[in-house]
mmCIF file of C-alpha atoms and ligand atoms in Angstrom:
data_model
loop_
_atom_site.group_PDB
_atom_site.id
_atom_site.type_symbol
_atom_site.label_atom_id
_atom_site.label_comp_id
_atom_site.label_asym_id
_atom_site.label_seq_id
_atom_site.Cartn_x
_atom_site.Cartn_y
_atom_site.Cartn_z
ATOM 1 C CA MET T 1001 14.297 8.004 -24.693
ATOM 2 C CA SER T 1002 14.009 8.695 -21.051
ATOM 3 C CA ARG T 1003 11.865 5.746 -18.723
ATOM 4 C CA LYS T 1004 11.842 5.873 -15.382
ATOM 5 C CA PRO T 1005 13.662 4.881 -13.298
ATOM 6 C CA PHE T 1006 12.164 2.027 -11.160
ATOM 7 C CA ILE T 1007 13.456 0.369 -8.442
ATOM 8 C CA ALA T 1008 11.711 -2.613 -6.775
ATOM 9 C CA GLY T 1009 11.517 -4.516 -2.924
ATOM 10 C CA ASN T 1010 10.439 -8.359 -3.406
ATOM 11 C CA TRP T 1011 10.065 -9.322 0.022
ATOM 12 C CA LYS T 1012 9.881 -13.215 -0.690
ATOM 13 C CA MET T 1013 9.160 -15.322 2.393
ATOM 14 C CA ASN T 1014 10.513 -13.350 4.589
ATOM 15 C CA MET T 1015 8.943 -9.973 7.523
ATOM 16 C CA THR T 1016 5.646 -10.424 9.442
ATOM 17 C CA VAL T 1017 3.532 -7.134 9.910
ATOM 18 C CA ALA T 1018 6.025 -6.133 13.187
ATOM 19 C CA THR T 1019 8.890 -6.544 11.112
ATOM 20 C CA GLY T 1020 7.886 -5.167 8.456
ATOM 21 C CA THR T 1021 5.739 -2.008 9.510
ATOM 22 C CA LYS T 1022 9.400 -1.544 11.350
ATOM 23 C CA LEU T 1023 11.598 -1.983 7.981
ATOM 24 C CA ILE T 1024 8.798 0.490 5.957
ATOM 25 C CA THR T 1025 8.839 3.120 8.469
ATOM 26 C CA ASP T 1026 12.408 3.124 9.037
ATOM 27 C CA LEU T 1027 12.441 3.586 5.552
ATOM 28 C CA LYS T 1028 9.705 6.284 4.091
ATOM 29 C CA PRO T 1029 12.473 9.479 5.687
ATOM 30 C CA LEU T 1030 15.620 8.050 3.862
ATOM 31 C CA VAL T 1031 13.872 7.731 0.500
ATOM 32 C CA LYS T 1032 11.882 10.931 0.560
ATOM 33 C CA GLU T 1033 13.730 12.554 -1.692
ATOM 34 C CA ALA T 1034 13.376 9.415 -4.731
ATOM 35 C CA LYS T 1035 14.098 10.413 -8.394
ATOM 36 C CA CYS T 1036 12.639 6.604 -9.455
ATOM 37 C CA ASP T 1037 9.752 4.930 -9.041
ATOM 38 C CA VAL T 1038 10.043 3.024 -5.485
ATOM 39 C CA CYS T 1039 7.683 -0.641 -4.176
ATOM 40 C CA LEU T 1040 8.107 -3.046 -2.280
ATOM 41 C CA CYS T 1041 5.993 -6.212 -3.163
ATOM 42 C CA VAL T 1042 4.780 -8.080 0.018
ATOM 43 C CA PRO T 1043 4.051 -11.585 1.202
ATOM 44 C CA ALA T 1044 -0.314 -10.396 0.437
ATOM 45 C CA ILE T 1045 -0.971 -11.222 4.174
ATOM 46 C CA LEU T 1046 0.703 -8.584 5.026
ATOM 47 C CA ILE T 1047 -0.310 -6.476 2.090
ATOM 48 C CA PRO T 1048 -3.255 -4.220 4.034
ATOM 49 C CA ALA T 1049 -0.876 -4.109 7.614
ATOM 50 C CA MET T 1050 2.319 -2.539 4.524
ATOM 51 C CA VAL T 1051 -0.373 0.005 2.539
ATOM 52 C CA LYS T 1052 -0.959 1.060 5.827
ATOM 53 C CA ALA T 1053 2.595 1.736 7.265
ATOM 54 C CA ALA T 1054 4.238 3.010 3.527
ATOM 55 C CA LYS T 1055 1.469 5.525 3.763
ATOM 56 C CA GLY T 1056 2.373 9.372 2.678
ATOM 57 C CA SER T 1057 5.239 8.294 1.036
ATOM 58 C CA LYS T 1058 6.757 7.518 -2.309
ATOM 59 C CA ILE T 1059 6.935 3.617 -1.990
ATOM 60 C CA LYS T 1060 3.672 1.756 -2.888
ATOM 61 C CA ILE T 1061 3.287 -1.430 -2.332
ATOM 62 C CA GLY T 1062 2.962 -4.756 -4.555
ATOM 63 C CA ALA T 1063 2.018 -8.629 -4.851
ATOM 64 C CA GLN T 1064 3.728 -11.517 -5.745
ATOM 65 C CA ASN T 1065 1.720 -13.298 -7.541
ATOM 66 C CA VAL T 1066 -1.983 -12.991 -9.021
ATOM 67 C CA HIS T 1067 -3.650 -15.316 -10.191
ATOM 68 C CA PHE T 1068 -5.805 -16.019 -13.671
ATOM 69 C CA ALA T 1069 -9.479 -16.496 -13.180
ATOM 70 C CA ASP T 1070 -11.000 -13.657 -11.310
ATOM 71 C CA HIS T 1071 -12.530 -16.335 -8.260
ATOM 72 C CA GLY T 1072 -13.729 -19.763 -7.877
ATOM 73 C CA ALA T 1073 -12.356 -22.474 -6.692
ATOM 74 C CA TYR T 1074 -8.573 -22.303 -6.056
ATOM 75 C CA THR T 1075 -7.352 -22.972 -2.849
ATOM 76 C CA GLY T 1076 -3.628 -20.941 -1.852
ATOM 77 C CA GLU T 1077 -4.009 -18.071 -4.482
ATOM 78 C CA ILE T 1078 -5.153 -15.053 -4.757
ATOM 79 C CA SER T 1079 -7.354 -12.681 -7.424
ATOM 80 C CA ALA T 1080 -7.447 -9.265 -9.143
ATOM 81 C CA ASP T 1081 -9.743 -8.223 -6.931
ATOM 82 C CA MET T 1082 -8.342 -9.023 -3.759
ATOM 83 C CA LEU T 1083 -5.242 -6.776 -4.587
ATOM 84 C CA ASN T 1084 -7.057 -3.859 -5.535
ATOM 85 C CA ASP T 1085 -9.180 -3.714 -2.727
ATOM 86 C CA TYR T 1086 -6.109 -2.677 -1.229
ATOM 87 C CA GLY T 1087 -5.260 -0.253 -4.010
ATOM 88 C CA VAL T 1088 -1.784 -2.340 -5.394
ATOM 89 C CA LYS T 1089 -0.419 -1.534 -8.060
ATOM 90 C CA TYR T 1090 2.637 -3.460 -9.198
ATOM 91 C CA VAL T 1091 2.132 -7.667 -9.236
ATOM 92 C CA ILE T 1092 5.388 -9.790 -9.462
ATOM 93 C CA ILE T 1093 4.436 -12.669 -12.512
ATOM 94 C CA GLY T 1094 7.103 -15.952 -12.987
ATOM 95 C CA HIS T 1095 9.226 -15.027 -10.777
ATOM 96 C CA SER T 1096 12.426 -18.105 -10.428
ATOM 97 C CA GLU T 1097 11.478 -19.340 -7.586
ATOM 98 C CA ARG T 1098 7.512 -19.719 -8.767
ATOM 99 C CA ARG T 1099 9.014 -21.465 -11.555
ATOM 100 C CA GLN T 1100 11.116 -23.649 -9.521
ATOM 101 C CA TYR T 1101 9.761 -25.018 -7.030
ATOM 102 C CA PHE T 1102 6.070 -23.962 -7.998
ATOM 103 C CA GLY T 1103 5.445 -25.313 -11.596
ATOM 104 C CA GLU T 1104 4.582 -22.439 -12.834
ATOM 105 C CA ASN T 1105 5.350 -21.674 -16.659
ATOM 106 C CA ASN T 1106 5.511 -19.674 -19.599
ATOM 107 C CA ASP T 1107 1.120 -20.471 -19.993
ATOM 108 C CA THR T 1108 1.365 -19.748 -16.685
ATOM 109 C CA VAL T 1109 3.167 -16.470 -16.795
ATOM 110 C CA ASN T 1110 0.880 -15.268 -19.831
ATOM 111 C CA GLN T 1111 -2.627 -15.661 -18.033
ATOM 112 C CA ARG T 1112 -1.145 -14.732 -14.490
ATOM 113 C CA THR T 1113 0.507 -11.277 -16.890
ATOM 114 C CA LEU T 1114 -3.206 -11.375 -18.456
ATOM 115 C CA THR T 1115 -5.490 -10.803 -15.722
ATOM 116 C CA ALA T 1116 -3.565 -8.250 -13.769
ATOM 117 C CA LEU T 1117 -3.471 -6.340 -17.155
ATOM 118 C CA LYS T 1118 -7.495 -6.631 -17.549
ATOM 119 C CA ASN T 1119 -7.995 -5.774 -13.581
ATOM 120 C CA GLY T 1120 -5.098 -2.016 -14.706
ATOM 121 C CA LEU T 1121 -1.993 -3.873 -12.404
ATOM 122 C CA THR T 1122 1.552 -3.585 -13.708
ATOM 123 C CA PRO T 1123 2.579 -6.510 -14.365
ATOM 124 C CA ILE T 1124 6.402 -7.065 -13.783
ATOM 125 C CA VAL T 1125 6.383 -9.995 -15.400
ATOM 126 C CA CYS T 1126 10.346 -11.577 -15.066
ATOM 127 C CA ILE T 1127 12.139 -13.899 -16.782
ATOM 128 C CA GLY T 1128 15.733 -15.673 -16.971
ATOM 129 C CA GLU T 1129 17.661 -18.031 -18.253
ATOM 130 C CA THR T 1130 20.156 -20.761 -15.949
ATOM 131 C CA LEU T 1131 22.914 -21.660 -15.183
ATOM 132 C CA SER T 1132 23.642 -24.151 -17.241
ATOM 133 C CA GLU T 1133 21.484 -22.727 -20.170
ATOM 134 C CA ARG T 1134 24.269 -20.082 -20.189
ATOM 135 C CA ALA T 1135 26.445 -22.125 -19.968
ATOM 136 C CA SER T 1136 25.691 -23.851 -23.240
ATOM 137 C CA GLY T 1137 24.052 -20.519 -25.373
ATOM 138 C CA ASP T 1138 21.279 -20.738 -24.561
ATOM 139 C CA THR T 1139 20.520 -17.457 -22.841
ATOM 140 C CA GLU T 1140 18.210 -15.813 -26.260
ATOM 141 C CA ASN T 1141 16.613 -18.729 -26.945
ATOM 142 C CA VAL T 1142 14.934 -19.223 -23.491
ATOM 143 C CA LEU T 1143 14.578 -15.681 -23.813
ATOM 144 C CA THR T 1144 12.829 -15.558 -26.690
ATOM 145 C CA ARG T 1145 10.214 -18.097 -25.505
ATOM 146 C CA GLN T 1146 9.527 -16.334 -22.023
ATOM 147 C CA LEU T 1147 8.740 -13.332 -24.143
ATOM 148 C CA GLU T 1148 6.763 -14.909 -27.190
ATOM 149 C CA PHE T 1149 4.781 -16.923 -24.883
ATOM 150 C CA GLY T 1150 4.478 -15.190 -22.173
ATOM 151 C CA LEU T 1151 3.598 -11.463 -23.590
ATOM 152 C CA HIS T 1152 1.628 -14.220 -26.034
ATOM 153 C CA GLY T 1153 -1.761 -11.545 -26.590
ATOM 154 C CA VAL T 1154 -0.557 -8.728 -24.998
ATOM 155 C CA GLU T 1155 -1.480 -5.674 -26.725
ATOM 156 C CA ASP T 1156 -0.057 -3.165 -24.732
ATOM 157 C CA VAL T 1157 3.334 -3.669 -23.983
ATOM 158 C CA LYS T 1158 4.756 -0.249 -22.448
ATOM 159 C CA GLN T 1159 1.966 -1.077 -19.875
ATOM 160 C CA ILE T 1160 4.669 -4.409 -18.581
ATOM 161 C CA VAL T 1161 7.869 -3.753 -16.097
ATOM 162 C CA ILE T 1162 9.521 -6.313 -17.242
ATOM 163 C CA ALA T 1163 12.867 -8.000 -14.710
ATOM 164 C CA TYR T 1164 15.852 -10.341 -16.368
ATOM 165 C CA GLU T 1165 16.748 -12.025 -13.487
ATOM 166 C CA PRO T 1166 19.373 -14.794 -14.306
ATOM 167 C CA VAL T 1167 18.266 -17.593 -11.767
ATOM 168 C CA TRP T 1168 21.661 -17.881 -11.055
ATOM 169 C CA ALA T 1169 22.137 -14.671 -9.642
ATOM 170 C CA ILE T 1170 18.942 -14.904 -7.909
ATOM 171 C CA GLY T 1171 20.442 -15.118 -3.924
ATOM 172 C CA THR T 1172 23.485 -16.470 -4.814
ATOM 173 C CA GLY T 1173 25.938 -13.556 -4.277
ATOM 174 C CA GLN T 1174 27.044 -13.726 -7.786
ATOM 175 C CA THR T 1175 25.941 -10.411 -9.866
ATOM 176 C CA ALA T 1176 25.732 -10.821 -13.579
ATOM 177 C CA THR T 1177 28.589 -8.303 -14.638
ATOM 178 C CA ASP T 1178 27.519 -4.565 -15.614
ATOM 179 C CA GLU T 1179 28.224 -5.383 -19.318
ATOM 180 C CA GLN T 1180 26.854 -8.948 -19.182
ATOM 181 C CA ALA T 1181 23.756 -7.351 -17.984
ATOM 182 C CA GLN T 1182 22.854 -4.465 -20.585
ATOM 183 C CA GLU T 1183 23.909 -6.779 -23.570
ATOM 184 C CA THR T 1184 21.107 -9.078 -22.302
ATOM 185 C CA ILE T 1185 18.839 -6.436 -21.495
ATOM 186 C CA LYS T 1186 19.941 -4.573 -24.487
ATOM 187 C CA PHE T 1187 18.834 -8.578 -26.726
ATOM 188 C CA ILE T 1188 15.472 -7.983 -24.829
ATOM 189 C CA ARG T 1189 14.573 -4.626 -25.896
ATOM 190 C CA LYS T 1190 15.405 -5.686 -29.404
ATOM 191 C CA LYS T 1191 13.459 -8.537 -29.137
ATOM 192 C CA LEU T 1192 10.321 -6.683 -27.737
ATOM 193 C CA GLY T 1193 10.469 -3.960 -30.582
ATOM 194 C CA LYS T 1194 9.923 -6.722 -33.138
ATOM 195 C CA MET T 1195 7.855 -8.105 -31.513
ATOM 196 C CA PHE T 1196 5.710 -5.200 -30.772
ATOM 197 C CA CYS T 1197 7.435 -1.967 -32.399
ATOM 198 C CA VAL T 1198 10.203 -0.200 -31.629
ATOM 199 C CA LYS T 1199 8.918 2.825 -30.947
ATOM 200 C CA ASP T 1200 6.718 0.421 -27.389
ATOM 201 C CA ALA T 1201 10.025 -1.292 -26.467
ATOM 202 C CA ASN T 1202 11.928 1.962 -25.709
ATOM 203 C CA ARG T 1203 9.110 3.084 -22.944
ATOM 204 C CA VAL T 1204 9.050 -0.827 -21.054
ATOM 205 C CA ARG T 1205 11.037 -0.363 -18.381
ATOM 206 C CA ILE T 1206 12.963 -3.342 -18.368
ATOM 207 C CA LEU T 1207 15.499 -4.319 -14.183
ATOM 208 C CA TYR T 1208 17.403 -6.001 -13.581
ATOM 209 C CA GLY T 1209 17.325 -8.471 -10.367
ATOM 210 C CA GLY T 1210 19.698 -10.927 -8.717
ATOM 211 C CA SER T 1211 21.774 -10.308 -6.094
ATOM 212 C CA MET T 1212 22.147 -5.743 -6.362
ATOM 213 C CA ASN T 1213 22.592 -4.126 -3.328
ATOM 214 C CA ALA T 1214 23.896 -0.513 -2.410
ATOM 215 C CA GLY T 1215 27.588 -1.730 -3.466
ATOM 216 C CA ASN T 1216 26.845 -2.342 -7.052
ATOM 217 C CA CYS T 1217 23.640 -0.798 -8.237
ATOM 218 C CA LYS T 1218 25.418 2.093 -9.274
ATOM 219 C CA GLY T 1219 27.357 0.590 -12.066
ATOM 220 C CA LEU T 1220 24.696 -2.092 -13.478
ATOM 221 C CA MET T 1221 22.455 1.707 -12.784
ATOM 222 C CA ALA T 1222 24.383 3.102 -15.393
ATOM 223 C CA GLN T 1223 23.478 0.714 -17.735
ATOM 224 C CA PRO T 1224 21.399 2.446 -21.305
ATOM 225 C CA ASP T 1225 19.383 0.139 -21.325
ATOM 226 C CA ILE T 1226 18.877 -0.441 -17.571
ATOM 227 C CA ASP T 1227 16.260 1.266 -15.359
ATOM 228 C CA GLY T 1228 15.770 -0.326 -12.205
ATOM 229 C CA GLY T 1229 16.140 -3.294 -9.979
ATOM 230 C CA LEU T 1230 13.946 -6.022 -8.857
ATOM 231 C CA ILE T 1231 15.792 -6.758 -5.540
ATOM 232 C CA GLY T 1232 15.755 -9.242 -3.370
ATOM 233 C CA GLY T 1233 17.910 -9.593 -0.381
ATOM 234 C CA ALA T 1234 18.727 -5.977 0.231
ATOM 235 C CA SER T 1235 15.405 -5.465 0.422
ATOM 236 C CA LEU T 1236 14.892 -6.285 3.808
ATOM 237 C CA LYS T 1237 17.535 -3.845 5.409
ATOM 238 C CA THR T 1238 17.767 -0.382 5.009
ATOM 239 C CA ASP T 1239 19.883 -0.625 1.992
ATOM 240 C CA PHE T 1240 16.871 -0.458 0.416
ATOM 241 C CA ALA T 1241 17.366 2.968 0.975
ATOM 242 C CA THR T 1242 20.868 3.880 -0.592
ATOM 243 C CA ILE T 1243 19.759 1.887 -4.143
ATOM 244 C CA VAL T 1244 16.719 3.726 -4.626
ATOM 245 C CA ASN T 1245 18.387 7.009 -3.669
ATOM 246 C CA PHE T 1246 20.982 6.140 -6.244
ATOM 247 C CA GLU T 1247 22.297 8.962 -9.308
ATOM 248 C CA LYS T 1248 21.689 7.745 -12.904
HETATM 249 P P1 LIG X 1819 18.025 -11.261 -4.280
HETATM 250 O O1 LIG X 1819 16.663 -11.814 -5.121
HETATM 251 O O2 LIG X 1819 18.309 -9.304 -4.664
HETATM 252 O O3 LIG X 1819 18.270 -11.595 -3.136
HETATM 253 O O4 LIG X 1819 20.089 -11.980 -5.607
HETATM 254 C C1 LIG X 1819 16.363 -11.522 -6.446
HETATM 255 C C2 LIG X 1819 15.196 -11.664 -7.594
HETATM 256 O O5 LIG X 1819 14.217 -13.034 -6.005
HETATM 257 O O6 LIG X 1819 14.474 -11.284 -7.187
#
């Protein structure tokens, strides 16, 4: 079953209007021939300027979060309508940093995911185990809970992108091996097949994330179940284009 590869960057809390515009301007000619979908998830306040900078290129601008309420008294949050105002298509949900530092859990991930879908946004739902969970053989249980609770009530799983990001590999330079990533993502796809149906699970794009860079992307992308990457550090430089231009 062919799935279109997808390379998404996650700028996290980095860049300004000036540095972000410069990077996108530099990236544009470099990703002109990209065969995959390309997106940069930027800080909310940069979205208008980055949409402008990316205009006419393969780069779509995404967000790093969306609130589950349509509007209201939620200081500091961003609604789906606000993202839609700027033509944002993708939104990261449940990143491990949100879970670790901002109290997000499988329930809020679920609510945000359903809200994104209801409003025509494509959620990039992040799941992944910590080092101690992997060490104690708990990886599959953790991922199962994240999927079962996080995707509860989702009607069409094909509209979702999953990012498997082992927490121990994020920003540490310690990438999962090609085999570890493949094996775990294969498990995730099998689990989705049980929760929804095998045919739909085979159409869900599942990304790997965690210290993916220009040097290791080829081996990861060559794995049959890995459909792309969610790239943090390496999306802050033109190296991102090398990842985008991989040969699958
Ligand atoms: P990293 O981040 O590539 O810097 O490890 C990935 C992520 O957190 O999405």
